[in-house]
Short mmCIF file of C-alpha atoms in Angstrom, two decimals:
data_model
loop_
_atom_site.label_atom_id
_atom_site.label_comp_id
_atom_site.label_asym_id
_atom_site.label_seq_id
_atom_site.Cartn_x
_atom_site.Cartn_y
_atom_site.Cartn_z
CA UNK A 1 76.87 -3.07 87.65
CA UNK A 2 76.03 -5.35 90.54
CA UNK A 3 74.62 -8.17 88.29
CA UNK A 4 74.23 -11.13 90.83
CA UNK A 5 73.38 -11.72 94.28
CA UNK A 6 72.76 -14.39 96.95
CA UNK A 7 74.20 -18.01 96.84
CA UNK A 8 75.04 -19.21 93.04
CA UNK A 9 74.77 -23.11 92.40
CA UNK A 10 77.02 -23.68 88.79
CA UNK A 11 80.46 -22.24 90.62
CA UNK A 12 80.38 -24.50 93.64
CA UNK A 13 80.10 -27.36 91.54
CA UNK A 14 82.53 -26.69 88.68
CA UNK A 15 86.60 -26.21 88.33
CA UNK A 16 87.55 -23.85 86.31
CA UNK A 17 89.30 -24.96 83.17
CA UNK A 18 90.79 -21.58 81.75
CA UNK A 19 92.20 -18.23 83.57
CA UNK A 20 92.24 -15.36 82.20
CA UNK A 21 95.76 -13.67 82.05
CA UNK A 22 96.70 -10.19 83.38
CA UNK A 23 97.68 -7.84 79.98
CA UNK A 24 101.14 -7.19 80.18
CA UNK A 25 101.77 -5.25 77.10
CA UNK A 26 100.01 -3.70 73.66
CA UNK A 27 98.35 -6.17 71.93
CA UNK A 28 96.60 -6.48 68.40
CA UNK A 29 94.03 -9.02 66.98
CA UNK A 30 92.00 -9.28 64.14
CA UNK A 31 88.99 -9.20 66.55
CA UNK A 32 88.79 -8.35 70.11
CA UNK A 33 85.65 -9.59 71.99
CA UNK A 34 84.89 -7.48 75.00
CA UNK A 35 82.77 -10.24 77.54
CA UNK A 36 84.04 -13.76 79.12
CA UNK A 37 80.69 -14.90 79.58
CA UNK A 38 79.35 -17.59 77.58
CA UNK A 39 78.44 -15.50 74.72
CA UNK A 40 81.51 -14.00 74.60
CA UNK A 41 82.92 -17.54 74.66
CA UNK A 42 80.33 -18.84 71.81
CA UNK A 43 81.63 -15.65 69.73
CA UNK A 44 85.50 -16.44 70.20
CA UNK A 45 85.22 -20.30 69.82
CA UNK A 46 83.56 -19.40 66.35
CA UNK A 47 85.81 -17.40 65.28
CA UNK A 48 89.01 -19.03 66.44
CA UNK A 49 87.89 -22.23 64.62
CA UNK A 50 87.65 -19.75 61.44
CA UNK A 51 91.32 -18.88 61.78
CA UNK A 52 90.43 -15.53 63.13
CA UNK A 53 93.36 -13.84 65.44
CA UNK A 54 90.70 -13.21 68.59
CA UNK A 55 91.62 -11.69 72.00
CA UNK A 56 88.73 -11.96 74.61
CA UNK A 57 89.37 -9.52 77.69
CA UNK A 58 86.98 -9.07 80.83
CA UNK A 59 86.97 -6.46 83.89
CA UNK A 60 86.10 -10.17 85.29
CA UNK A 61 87.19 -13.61 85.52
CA UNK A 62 86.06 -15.99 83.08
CA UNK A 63 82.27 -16.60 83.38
CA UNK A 64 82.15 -14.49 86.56
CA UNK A 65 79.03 -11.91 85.54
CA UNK A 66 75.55 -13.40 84.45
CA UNK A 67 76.87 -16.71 83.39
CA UNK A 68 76.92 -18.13 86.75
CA UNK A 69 73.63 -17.09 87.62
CA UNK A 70 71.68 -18.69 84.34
CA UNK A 71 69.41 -21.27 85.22
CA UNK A 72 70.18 -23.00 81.68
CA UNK A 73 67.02 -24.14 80.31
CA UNK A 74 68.22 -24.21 76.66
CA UNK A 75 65.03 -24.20 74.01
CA UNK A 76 63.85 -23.27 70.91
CA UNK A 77 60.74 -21.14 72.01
CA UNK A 78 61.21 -17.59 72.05
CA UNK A 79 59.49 -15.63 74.95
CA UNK A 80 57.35 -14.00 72.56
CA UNK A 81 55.10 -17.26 71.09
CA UNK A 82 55.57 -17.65 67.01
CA UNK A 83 51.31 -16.60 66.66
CA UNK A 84 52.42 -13.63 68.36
CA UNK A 85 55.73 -12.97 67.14
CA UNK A 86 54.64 -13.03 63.65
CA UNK A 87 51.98 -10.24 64.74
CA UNK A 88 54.50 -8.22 65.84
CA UNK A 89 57.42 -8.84 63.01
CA UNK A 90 55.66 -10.68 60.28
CA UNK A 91 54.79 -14.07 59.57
CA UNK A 92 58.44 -14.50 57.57
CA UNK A 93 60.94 -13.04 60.00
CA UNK A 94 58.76 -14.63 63.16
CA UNK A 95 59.17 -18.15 61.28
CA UNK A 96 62.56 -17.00 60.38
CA UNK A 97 63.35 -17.08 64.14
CA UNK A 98 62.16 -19.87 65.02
CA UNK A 99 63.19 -22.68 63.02
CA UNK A 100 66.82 -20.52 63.70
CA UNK A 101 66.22 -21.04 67.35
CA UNK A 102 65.40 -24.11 66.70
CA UNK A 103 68.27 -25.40 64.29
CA UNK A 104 70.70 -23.77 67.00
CA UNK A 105 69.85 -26.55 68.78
CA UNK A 106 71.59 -28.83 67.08
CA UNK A 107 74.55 -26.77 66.52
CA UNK A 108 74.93 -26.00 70.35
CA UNK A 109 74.89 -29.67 70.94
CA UNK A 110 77.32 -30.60 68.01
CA UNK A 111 79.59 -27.93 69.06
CA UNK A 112 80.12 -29.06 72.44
CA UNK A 113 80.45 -32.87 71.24
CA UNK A 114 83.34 -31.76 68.64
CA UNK A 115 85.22 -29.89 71.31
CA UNK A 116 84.34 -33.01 73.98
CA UNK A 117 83.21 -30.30 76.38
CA UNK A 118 82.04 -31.46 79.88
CA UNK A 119 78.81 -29.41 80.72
CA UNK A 120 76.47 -32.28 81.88
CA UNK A 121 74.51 -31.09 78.27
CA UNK A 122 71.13 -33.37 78.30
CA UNK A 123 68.11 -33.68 75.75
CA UNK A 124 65.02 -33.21 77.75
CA UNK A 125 62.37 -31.73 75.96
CA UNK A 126 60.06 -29.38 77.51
CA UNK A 127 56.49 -28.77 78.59
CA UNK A 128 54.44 -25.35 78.42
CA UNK A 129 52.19 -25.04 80.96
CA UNK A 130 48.69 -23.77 80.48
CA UNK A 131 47.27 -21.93 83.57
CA UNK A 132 44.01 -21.24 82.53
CA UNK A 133 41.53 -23.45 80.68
CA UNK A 134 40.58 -20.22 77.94
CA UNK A 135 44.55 -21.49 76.98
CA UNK A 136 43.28 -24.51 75.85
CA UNK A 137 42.27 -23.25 72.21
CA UNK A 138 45.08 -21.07 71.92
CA UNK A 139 48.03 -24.07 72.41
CA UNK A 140 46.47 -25.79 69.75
CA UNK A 141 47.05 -23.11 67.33
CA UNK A 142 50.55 -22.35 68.65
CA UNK A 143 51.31 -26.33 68.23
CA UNK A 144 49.76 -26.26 64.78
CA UNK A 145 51.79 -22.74 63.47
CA UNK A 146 55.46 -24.68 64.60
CA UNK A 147 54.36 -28.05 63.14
CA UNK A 148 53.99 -25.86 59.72
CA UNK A 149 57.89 -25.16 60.39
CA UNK A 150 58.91 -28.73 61.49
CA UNK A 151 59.24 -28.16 64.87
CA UNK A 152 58.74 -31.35 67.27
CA UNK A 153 56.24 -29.75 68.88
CA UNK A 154 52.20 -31.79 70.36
CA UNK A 155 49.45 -30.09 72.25
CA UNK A 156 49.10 -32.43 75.35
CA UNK A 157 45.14 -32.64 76.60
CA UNK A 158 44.27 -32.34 80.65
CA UNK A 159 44.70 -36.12 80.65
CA UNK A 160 47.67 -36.89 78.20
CA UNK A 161 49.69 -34.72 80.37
CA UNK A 162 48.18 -36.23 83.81
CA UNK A 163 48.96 -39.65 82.35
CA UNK A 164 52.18 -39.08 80.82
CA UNK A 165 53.59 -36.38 83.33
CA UNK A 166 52.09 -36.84 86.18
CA UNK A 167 51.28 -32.90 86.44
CA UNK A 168 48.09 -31.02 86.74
CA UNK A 169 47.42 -28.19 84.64
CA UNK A 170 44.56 -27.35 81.82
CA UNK A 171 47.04 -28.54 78.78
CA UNK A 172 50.30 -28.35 77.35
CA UNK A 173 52.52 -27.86 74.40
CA UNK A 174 55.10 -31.02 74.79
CA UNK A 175 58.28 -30.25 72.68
CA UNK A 176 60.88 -32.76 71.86
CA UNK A 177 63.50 -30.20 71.31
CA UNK A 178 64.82 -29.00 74.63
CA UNK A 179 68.45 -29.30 76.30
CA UNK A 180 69.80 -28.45 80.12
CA UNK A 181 73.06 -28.22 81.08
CA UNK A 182 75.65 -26.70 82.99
CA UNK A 183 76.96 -22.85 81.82
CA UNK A 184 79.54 -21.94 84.07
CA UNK A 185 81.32 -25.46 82.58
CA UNK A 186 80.25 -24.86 78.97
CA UNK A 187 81.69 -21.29 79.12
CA UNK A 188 85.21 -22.44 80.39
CA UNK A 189 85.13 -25.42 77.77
CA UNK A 190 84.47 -23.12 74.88
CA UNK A 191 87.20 -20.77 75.99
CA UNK A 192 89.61 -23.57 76.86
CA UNK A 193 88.68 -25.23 73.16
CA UNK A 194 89.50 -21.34 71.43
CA UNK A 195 92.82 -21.32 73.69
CA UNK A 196 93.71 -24.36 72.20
CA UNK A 197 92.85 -22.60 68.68
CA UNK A 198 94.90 -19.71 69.33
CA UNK A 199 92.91 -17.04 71.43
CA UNK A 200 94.05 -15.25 74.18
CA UNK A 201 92.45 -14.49 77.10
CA UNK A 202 93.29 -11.88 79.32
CA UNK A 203 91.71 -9.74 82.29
CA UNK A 204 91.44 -5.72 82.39
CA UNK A 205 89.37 -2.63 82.91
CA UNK A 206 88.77 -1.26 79.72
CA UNK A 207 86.78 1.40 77.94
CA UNK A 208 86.57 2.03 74.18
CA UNK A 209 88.33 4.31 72.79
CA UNK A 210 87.66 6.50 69.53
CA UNK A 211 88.44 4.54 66.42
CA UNK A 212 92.31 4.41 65.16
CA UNK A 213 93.75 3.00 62.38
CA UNK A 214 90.36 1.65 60.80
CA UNK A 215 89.65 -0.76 64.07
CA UNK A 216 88.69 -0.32 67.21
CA UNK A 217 90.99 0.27 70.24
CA UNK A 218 90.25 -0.41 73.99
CA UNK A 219 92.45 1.16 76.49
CA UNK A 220 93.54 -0.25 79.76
CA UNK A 221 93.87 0.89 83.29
CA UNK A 222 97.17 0.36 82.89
CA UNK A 223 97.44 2.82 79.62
CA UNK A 224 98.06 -0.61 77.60
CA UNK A 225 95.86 -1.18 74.20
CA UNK A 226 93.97 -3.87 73.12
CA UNK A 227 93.92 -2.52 69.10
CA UNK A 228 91.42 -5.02 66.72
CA UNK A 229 90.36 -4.52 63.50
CA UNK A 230 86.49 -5.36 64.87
CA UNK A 231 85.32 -5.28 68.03
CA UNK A 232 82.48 -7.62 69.87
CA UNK A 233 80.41 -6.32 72.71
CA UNK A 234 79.41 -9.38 74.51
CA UNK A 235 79.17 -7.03 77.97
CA UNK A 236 75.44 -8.78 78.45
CA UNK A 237 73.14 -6.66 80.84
CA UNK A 238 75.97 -4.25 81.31
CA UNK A 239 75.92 -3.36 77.90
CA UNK A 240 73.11 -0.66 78.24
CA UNK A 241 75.01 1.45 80.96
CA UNK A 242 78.34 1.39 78.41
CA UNK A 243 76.41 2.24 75.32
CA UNK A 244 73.53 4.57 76.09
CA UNK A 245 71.65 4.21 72.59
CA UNK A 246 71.08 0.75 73.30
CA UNK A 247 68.91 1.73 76.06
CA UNK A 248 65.80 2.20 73.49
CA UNK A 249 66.27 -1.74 72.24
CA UNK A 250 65.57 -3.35 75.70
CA UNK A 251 64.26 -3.14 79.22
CA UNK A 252 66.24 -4.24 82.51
CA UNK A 253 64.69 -6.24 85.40
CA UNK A 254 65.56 -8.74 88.20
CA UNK A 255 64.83 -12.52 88.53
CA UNK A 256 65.02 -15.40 91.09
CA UNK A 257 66.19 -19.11 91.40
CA UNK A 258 65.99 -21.71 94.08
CA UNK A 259 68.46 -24.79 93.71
CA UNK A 260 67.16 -27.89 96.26
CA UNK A 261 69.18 -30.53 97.61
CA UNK A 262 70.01 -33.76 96.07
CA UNK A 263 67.03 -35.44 95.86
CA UNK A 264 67.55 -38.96 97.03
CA UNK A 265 65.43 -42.36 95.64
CA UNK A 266 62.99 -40.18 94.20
CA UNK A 267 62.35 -38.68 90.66
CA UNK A 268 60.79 -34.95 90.63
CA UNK A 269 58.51 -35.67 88.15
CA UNK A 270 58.48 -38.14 84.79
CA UNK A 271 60.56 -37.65 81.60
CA UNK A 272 62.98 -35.32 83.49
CA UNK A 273 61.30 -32.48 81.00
CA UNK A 274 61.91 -28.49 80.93
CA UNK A 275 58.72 -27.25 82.79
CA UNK A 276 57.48 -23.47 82.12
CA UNK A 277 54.05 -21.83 82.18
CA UNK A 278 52.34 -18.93 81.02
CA UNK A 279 51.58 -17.56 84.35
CA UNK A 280 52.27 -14.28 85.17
CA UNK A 281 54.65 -13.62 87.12
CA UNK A 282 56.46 -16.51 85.25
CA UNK A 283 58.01 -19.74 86.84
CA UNK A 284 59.73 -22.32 85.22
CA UNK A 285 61.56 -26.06 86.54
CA UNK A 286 64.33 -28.23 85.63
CA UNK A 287 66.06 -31.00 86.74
CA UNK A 288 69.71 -31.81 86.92
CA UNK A 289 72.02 -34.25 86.74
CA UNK A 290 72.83 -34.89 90.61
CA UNK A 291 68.66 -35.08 90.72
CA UNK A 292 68.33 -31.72 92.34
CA UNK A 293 65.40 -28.99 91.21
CA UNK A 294 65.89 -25.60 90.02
CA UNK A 295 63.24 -23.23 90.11
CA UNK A 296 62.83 -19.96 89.23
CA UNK A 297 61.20 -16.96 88.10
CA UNK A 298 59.24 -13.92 89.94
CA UNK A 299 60.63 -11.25 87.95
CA UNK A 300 60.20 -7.61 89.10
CA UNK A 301 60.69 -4.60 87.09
CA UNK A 302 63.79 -3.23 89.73
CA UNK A 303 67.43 -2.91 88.71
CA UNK A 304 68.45 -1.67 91.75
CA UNK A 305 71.01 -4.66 93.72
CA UNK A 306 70.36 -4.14 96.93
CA UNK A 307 66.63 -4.16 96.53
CA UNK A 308 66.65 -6.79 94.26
CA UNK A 309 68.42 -9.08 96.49
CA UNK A 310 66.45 -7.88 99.68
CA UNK A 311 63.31 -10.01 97.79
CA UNK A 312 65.45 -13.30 97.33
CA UNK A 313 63.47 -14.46 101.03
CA UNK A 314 60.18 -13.46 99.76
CA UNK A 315 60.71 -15.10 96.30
CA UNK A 316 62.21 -17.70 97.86
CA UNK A 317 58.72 -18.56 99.75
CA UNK A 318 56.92 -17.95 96.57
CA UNK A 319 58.51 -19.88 94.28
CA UNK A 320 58.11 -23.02 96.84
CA UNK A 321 54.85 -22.38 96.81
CA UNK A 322 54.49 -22.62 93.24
CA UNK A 323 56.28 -25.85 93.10
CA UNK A 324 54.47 -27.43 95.93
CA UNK A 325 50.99 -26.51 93.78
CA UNK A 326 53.04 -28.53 91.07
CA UNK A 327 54.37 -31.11 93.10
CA UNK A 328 53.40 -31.29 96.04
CA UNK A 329 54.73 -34.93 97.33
CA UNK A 330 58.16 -33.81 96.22
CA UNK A 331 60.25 -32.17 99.13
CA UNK A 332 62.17 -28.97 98.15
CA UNK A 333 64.99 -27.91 100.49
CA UNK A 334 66.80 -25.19 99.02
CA UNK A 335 70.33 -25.30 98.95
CA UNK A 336 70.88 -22.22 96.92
CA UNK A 337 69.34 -19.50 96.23
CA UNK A 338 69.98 -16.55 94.16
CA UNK A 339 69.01 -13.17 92.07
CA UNK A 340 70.04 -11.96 88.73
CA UNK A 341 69.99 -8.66 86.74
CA UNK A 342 68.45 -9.55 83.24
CA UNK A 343 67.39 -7.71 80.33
CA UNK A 344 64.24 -7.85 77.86
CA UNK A 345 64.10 -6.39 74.15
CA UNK A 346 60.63 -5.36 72.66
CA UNK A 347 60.29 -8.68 70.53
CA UNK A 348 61.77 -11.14 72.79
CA UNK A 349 64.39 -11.74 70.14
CA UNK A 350 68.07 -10.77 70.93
CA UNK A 351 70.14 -7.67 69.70
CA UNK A 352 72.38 -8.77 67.40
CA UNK A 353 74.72 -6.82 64.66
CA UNK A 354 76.05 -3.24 64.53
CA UNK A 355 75.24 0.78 64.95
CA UNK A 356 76.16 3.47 62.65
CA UNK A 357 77.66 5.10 65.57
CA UNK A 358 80.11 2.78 66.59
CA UNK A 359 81.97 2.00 63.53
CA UNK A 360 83.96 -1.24 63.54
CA UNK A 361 81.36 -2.74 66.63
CA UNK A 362 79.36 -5.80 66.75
CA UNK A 363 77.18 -6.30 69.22
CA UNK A 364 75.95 -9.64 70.61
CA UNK A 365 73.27 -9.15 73.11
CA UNK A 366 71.10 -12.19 74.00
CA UNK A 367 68.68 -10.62 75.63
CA UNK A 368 65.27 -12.70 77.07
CA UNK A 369 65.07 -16.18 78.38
CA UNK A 370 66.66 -17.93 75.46
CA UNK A 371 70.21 -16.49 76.16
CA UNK A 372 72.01 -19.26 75.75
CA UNK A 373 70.74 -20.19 72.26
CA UNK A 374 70.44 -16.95 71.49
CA UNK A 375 74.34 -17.00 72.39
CA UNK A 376 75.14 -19.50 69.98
CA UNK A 377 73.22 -17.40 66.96
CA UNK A 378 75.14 -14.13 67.73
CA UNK A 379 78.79 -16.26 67.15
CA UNK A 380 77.37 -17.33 63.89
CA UNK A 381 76.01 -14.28 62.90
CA UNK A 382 79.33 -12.24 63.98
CA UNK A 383 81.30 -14.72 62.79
CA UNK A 384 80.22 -14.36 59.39
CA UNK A 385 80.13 -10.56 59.00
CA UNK A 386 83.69 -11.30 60.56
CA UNK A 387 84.47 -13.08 57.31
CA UNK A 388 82.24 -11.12 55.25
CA UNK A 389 79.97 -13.90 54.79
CA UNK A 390 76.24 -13.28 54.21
CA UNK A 391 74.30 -14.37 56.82
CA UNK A 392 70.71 -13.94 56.08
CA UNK A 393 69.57 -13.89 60.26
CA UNK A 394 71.63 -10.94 60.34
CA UNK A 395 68.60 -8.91 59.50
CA UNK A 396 66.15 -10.77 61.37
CA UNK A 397 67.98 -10.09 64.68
CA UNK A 398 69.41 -6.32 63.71
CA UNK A 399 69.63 -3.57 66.77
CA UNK A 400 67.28 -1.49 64.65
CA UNK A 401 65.05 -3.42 63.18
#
């Protein structure tokens, strides 16, 4: 699958800290995770720092699929809001996945502090944009439901958020607990930190093959095997076309981002916060650390790569638009621009767990706009069925739940 097109921002700025090695014989592991992207790197990091014999292989280079095209707004909030979550999977397993969400946090940013990983990781907190003033009611009973959790979470009035953030909008949900940062680095620092651990990481074409000696085997090209005792689908957005089942569990679409120049003696907007809104179609805005602007969103409902990228002019015009509405004494140039293939469950919660029809299989699917935490809770969660370790989010986030 095509998964990317146009011109990506994260690999012109980083170096690449870790290669991934041609196979050049049989190998065996206790667990063999199939996906160099930053989940698959969250999954092997775990699990290397558990002791666990892990081999991560790729078709790819490291962190050369979705990764690179993640915009990397790293939060708590689901896309499916906790009053509506809980609707949809109960008050306990909505709450459940929040304050997980939310704890994961923490972990992400504790995780990449232990291994001293470079990613330009920030604290920023975010803002949730109201568009319409019959939202006004409603974002004072979302802020209210994740207060009752602990979440750092304030509905922001018309004027509190004029005064405070300079921006425009009906009202707000201002949470403390928001990070941004750089994925394409924080996927080559986890894998370089589970090298140093012990894993291997290697590059082939590989299928899966029927299940031998109580493990999974995957099967080269080259007629070499990869032969673990588990196996960890962290394929992403490709996943779907590998596995068919897993076609029920989620929906595939395309998406659009905008990277501006370096903005020079000027600051986009105050607090340097996450910006999203409920709009439809959806647009969100960061910041980074050279002071340029990413922007992004206008998701369509195609798959198809060459008509998905034929839109990244139009989007390109429409998501400048939508920032000029914002911001309009802020200049956007865009320096790069880009489209990505991205998939949607049901529940806006990821796919995490196994299938009664692929025995010895774990799969760890973050699928919505939370990938990257969602990334994080899928190398817990497989870490500890790993190790036979209960895990109590297992269920929360099961394939068939």
């Amino acid at each position: 699958m095509d998964l990317k097109g146009g011109k990506l921002l994260w690999p012109a700025l980083g170096t690449p800290l870790v290669t991934a090695r041609p196979v050049g014989q049989d190998l065996s592991c206790h667990a063999a995770v199939l996906g160099a992207g930053v989940t698959g790197a969250f999954v092997a990091c775990l699990l290397a720092e558990a002791g666990v014999d892990v081999v991560v292989v790729d078709r790819r280079g490291v962190a050369e699929g979705s990764t690179p095209a993640s915009t990397a707004l790293v939060q708590y909030e689901l896309d499916t809001p906790l009053i509506e979550l809980a609707r949809r999977v109960g008050l306990e397993s909505a709450q459940t996945a929040y304050r997980a969400c939310r704890a994961a946090l923490d972990d992400l940013a504790e995780l990449v502090d232990r291994y001293q990983i470079e990613c330009d990781l920030r604290r920023c907190g975010s803002l949730f944009l109201a568009t319409a003033q019959r939202d006004v009611d409603w974002f004072v009973r979302e802020a209210a439901a994740r207060q009752s959790l602990g979440i750092e979470v304030e509905p922001l009035s018309q004027r509190q958020l004029l005064d405070r953030f300079d921006i425009v909008r009906p009202a707000a949900l201002h949470s403390l607990a928001a990070m941004e940062l750089d994925p394409f680095a924080l996927t080559h620092g986890l894998l370089n930190a589970a090298e140093v651990m012990g894993a291997r990481v290697v590059r082939a074409e590989v299928a899966p093959e029927s299940a031998q000696n109580g493990g999974p085997t995957l099967l080269t090209e080259g007629g070499l095997r990869i032969t673990a005792r588990h196996l960890v689908v962290a394929t992403g957005y490709e996943t779907p076309e590998q596995f068919a089942p897993l076609n029920r569990y989620c929906t595939l679409k395309s998406t659009y981002a905008l990277a501006s120049e370096p903005l020079e003696g000027i600051a986009p907007w105050p607090g340097g916060v996450l910006i999203w809104e409920t709009g439809d179609p959806y647009f969100y805005a960061r910041q980074t650390v050279d002071n340029r602007v990413i922007i992004g969103g206008e998701d369509e409902s195609i798959v198809d790569p060459d008509a998905r990228d034929a839109l990244i002019g139009r989007k390109t015009d429409a998501l400048i638009s939508k920032f000029e509405l914002l911001r309009p004494e802020v200049p956007f140039v865009p320096e790069y621009r880009w489209a990505g293939t991205f998939a949607e469950s049901a529940d806006g919660m990821p796919l995490i767990g196994q299938l009664p029809a692929y025995p010895g299989c774990h799969f760890a699917l973050g699928y919505g706009g939370n990938g990257l935490t969602f990334a994080l809770l899928a190398g817990q969660i497989i870490r500890d069925a790993i190790l036979n370790r209960d895990n109590p989010l297992a269920e929360v986030f099961r394939l068939d739940r």
